[in-house]
Short mmCIF file of C-alpha atoms and ligand atoms in Angstrom, two decimals:
data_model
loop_
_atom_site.label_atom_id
_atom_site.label_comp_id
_atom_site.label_asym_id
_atom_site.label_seq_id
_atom_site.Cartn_x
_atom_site.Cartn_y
_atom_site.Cartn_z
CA UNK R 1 -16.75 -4.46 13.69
CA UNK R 2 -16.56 -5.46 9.91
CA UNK R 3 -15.61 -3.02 7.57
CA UNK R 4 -18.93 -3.35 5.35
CA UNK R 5 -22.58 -3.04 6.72
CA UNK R 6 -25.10 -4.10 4.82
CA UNK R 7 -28.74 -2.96 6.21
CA UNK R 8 -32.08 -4.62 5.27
CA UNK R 9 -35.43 -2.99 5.73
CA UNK R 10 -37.41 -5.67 6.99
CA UNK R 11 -41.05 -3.97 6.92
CA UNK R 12 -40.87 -3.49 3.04
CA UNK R 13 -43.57 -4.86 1.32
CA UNK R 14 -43.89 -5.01 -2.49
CA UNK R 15 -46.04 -3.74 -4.46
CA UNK R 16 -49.25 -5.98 -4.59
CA UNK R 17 -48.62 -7.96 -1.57
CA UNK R 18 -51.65 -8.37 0.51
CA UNK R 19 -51.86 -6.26 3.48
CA UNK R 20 -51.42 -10.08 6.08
CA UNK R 21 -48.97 -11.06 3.78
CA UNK R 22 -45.74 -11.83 5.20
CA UNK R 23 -43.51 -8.86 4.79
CA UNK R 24 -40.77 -9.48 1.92
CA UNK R 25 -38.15 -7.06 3.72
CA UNK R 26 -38.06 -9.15 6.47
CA UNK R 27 -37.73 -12.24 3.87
CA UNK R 28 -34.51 -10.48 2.22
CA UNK R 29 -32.90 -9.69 6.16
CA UNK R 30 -33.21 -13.96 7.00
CA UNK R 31 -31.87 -14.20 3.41
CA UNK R 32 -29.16 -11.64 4.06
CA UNK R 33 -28.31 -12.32 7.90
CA UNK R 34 -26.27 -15.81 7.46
CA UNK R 35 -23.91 -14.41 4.84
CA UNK R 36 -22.80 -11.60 7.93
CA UNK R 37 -19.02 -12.99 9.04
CA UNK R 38 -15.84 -10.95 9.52
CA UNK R 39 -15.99 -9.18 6.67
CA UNK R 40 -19.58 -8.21 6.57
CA UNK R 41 -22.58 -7.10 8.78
CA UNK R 42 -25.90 -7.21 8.14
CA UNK R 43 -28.24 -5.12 10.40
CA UNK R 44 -31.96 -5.27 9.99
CA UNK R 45 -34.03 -1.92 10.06
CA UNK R 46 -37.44 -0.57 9.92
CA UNK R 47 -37.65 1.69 6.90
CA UNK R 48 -34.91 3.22 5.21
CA UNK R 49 -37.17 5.96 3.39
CA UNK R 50 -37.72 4.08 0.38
CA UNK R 51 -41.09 2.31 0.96
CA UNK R 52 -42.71 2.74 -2.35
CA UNK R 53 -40.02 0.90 -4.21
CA UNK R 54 -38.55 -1.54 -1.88
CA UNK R 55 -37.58 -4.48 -0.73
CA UNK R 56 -35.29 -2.24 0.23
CA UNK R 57 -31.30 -2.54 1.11
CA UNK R 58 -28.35 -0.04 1.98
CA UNK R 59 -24.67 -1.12 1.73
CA UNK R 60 -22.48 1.55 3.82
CA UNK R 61 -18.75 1.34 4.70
CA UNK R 62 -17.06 3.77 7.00
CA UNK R 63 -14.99 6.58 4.93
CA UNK R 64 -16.89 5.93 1.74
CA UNK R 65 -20.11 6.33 -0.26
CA UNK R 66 -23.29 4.77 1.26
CA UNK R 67 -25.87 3.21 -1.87
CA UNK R 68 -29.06 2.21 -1.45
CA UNK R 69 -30.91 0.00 -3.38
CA UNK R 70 -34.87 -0.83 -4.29
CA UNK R 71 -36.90 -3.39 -5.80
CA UNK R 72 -35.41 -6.40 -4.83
CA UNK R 73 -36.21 -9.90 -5.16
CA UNK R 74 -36.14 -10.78 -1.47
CA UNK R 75 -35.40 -14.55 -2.65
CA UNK R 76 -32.40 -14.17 -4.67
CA UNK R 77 -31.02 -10.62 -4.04
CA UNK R 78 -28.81 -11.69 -0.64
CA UNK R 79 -26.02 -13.20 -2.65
CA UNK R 80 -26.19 -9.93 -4.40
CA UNK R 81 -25.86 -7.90 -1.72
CA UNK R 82 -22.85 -9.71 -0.83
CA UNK R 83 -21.12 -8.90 -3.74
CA UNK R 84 -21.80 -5.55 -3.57
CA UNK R 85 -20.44 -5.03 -0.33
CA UNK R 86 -17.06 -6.82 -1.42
CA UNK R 87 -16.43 -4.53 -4.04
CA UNK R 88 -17.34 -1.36 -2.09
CA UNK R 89 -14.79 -2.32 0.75
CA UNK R 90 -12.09 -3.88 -2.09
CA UNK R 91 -12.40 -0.47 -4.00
CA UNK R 92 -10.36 2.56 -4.72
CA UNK R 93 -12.03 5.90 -2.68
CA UNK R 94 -14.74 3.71 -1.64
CA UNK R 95 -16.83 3.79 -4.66
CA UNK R 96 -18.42 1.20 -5.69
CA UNK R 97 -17.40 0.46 -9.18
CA UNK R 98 -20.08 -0.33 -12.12
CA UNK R 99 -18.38 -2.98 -13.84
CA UNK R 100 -18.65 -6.72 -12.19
CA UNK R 101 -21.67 -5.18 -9.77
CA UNK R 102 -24.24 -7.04 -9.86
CA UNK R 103 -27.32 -6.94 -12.01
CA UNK R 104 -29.97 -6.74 -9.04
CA UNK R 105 -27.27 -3.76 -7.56
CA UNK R 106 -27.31 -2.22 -10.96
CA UNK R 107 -30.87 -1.98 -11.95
CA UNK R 108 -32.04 -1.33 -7.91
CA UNK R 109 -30.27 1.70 -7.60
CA UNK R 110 -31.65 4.18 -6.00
CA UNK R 111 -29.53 7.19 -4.57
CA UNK R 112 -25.84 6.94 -3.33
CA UNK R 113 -24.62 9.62 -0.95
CA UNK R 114 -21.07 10.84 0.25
CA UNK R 115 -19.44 10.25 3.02
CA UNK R 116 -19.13 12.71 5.55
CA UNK R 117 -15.62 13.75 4.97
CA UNK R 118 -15.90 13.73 1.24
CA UNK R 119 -12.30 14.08 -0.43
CA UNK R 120 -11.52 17.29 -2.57
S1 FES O 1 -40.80 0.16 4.73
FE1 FES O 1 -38.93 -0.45 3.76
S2 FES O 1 -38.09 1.44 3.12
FE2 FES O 1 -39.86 2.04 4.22
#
């Protein structure tokens, strides 16, 4: 099992987008899925809770903080995603750290939540 999971909400739609229009969740998972490799998973899912602001995305890793992301560009926000999960399995108490994140990881932020054994 890789140490980073990356999980894509594939029946987000954005804002706008015709009710027949092809669902741009399910855009960002076939965007996301070929960059999954030893290192990384990426598990499609229907609905993370976020539906109003998506495309929607969730980078967890086991022992450390969970962050989900909204509002992104289900063309160009894989590579992103990506990135994020390399610094959130690369970093210090599993936190993933501000500085180098990406833009799309910065301004998509939407909630981050502790892990279940949360360090005193
Ligand atoms: S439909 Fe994507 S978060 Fe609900």
């Amino acid at each position: 099992m890789p140490p980073v999971t990356v999980f894509v909400c594939t029946t987000c739609r954005r804002s706008g987008d015709a009710e027949d229009a092809p669902r741009a969740g399910a855009t960002l998972a076939a965007n996301a899925e070929p960059l999954a490799g030893p290192d990384l998973a990426v598990r499609p899912v229907e609905c993370l809770g976020n539906c109003s602001r998506g495309p929607t995305a969730a980078i967890a890793v086991p022992g450390g903080w969970t962050y989900v992301f909204g509002n992104l560009d289900p063309a160009e926000a894989a590579p992103a995603l990506q990135e994020g999960a390399r610094l959130l399995a690369a970093a210090e108490g599993r936190v993933m750290p501000w500085r180098g994140r990406p833009e799309p990881l910065k301004r998509g932020l939407i909630a981050r939540i502790p892990p279940l054994e949360l360090p005193a």
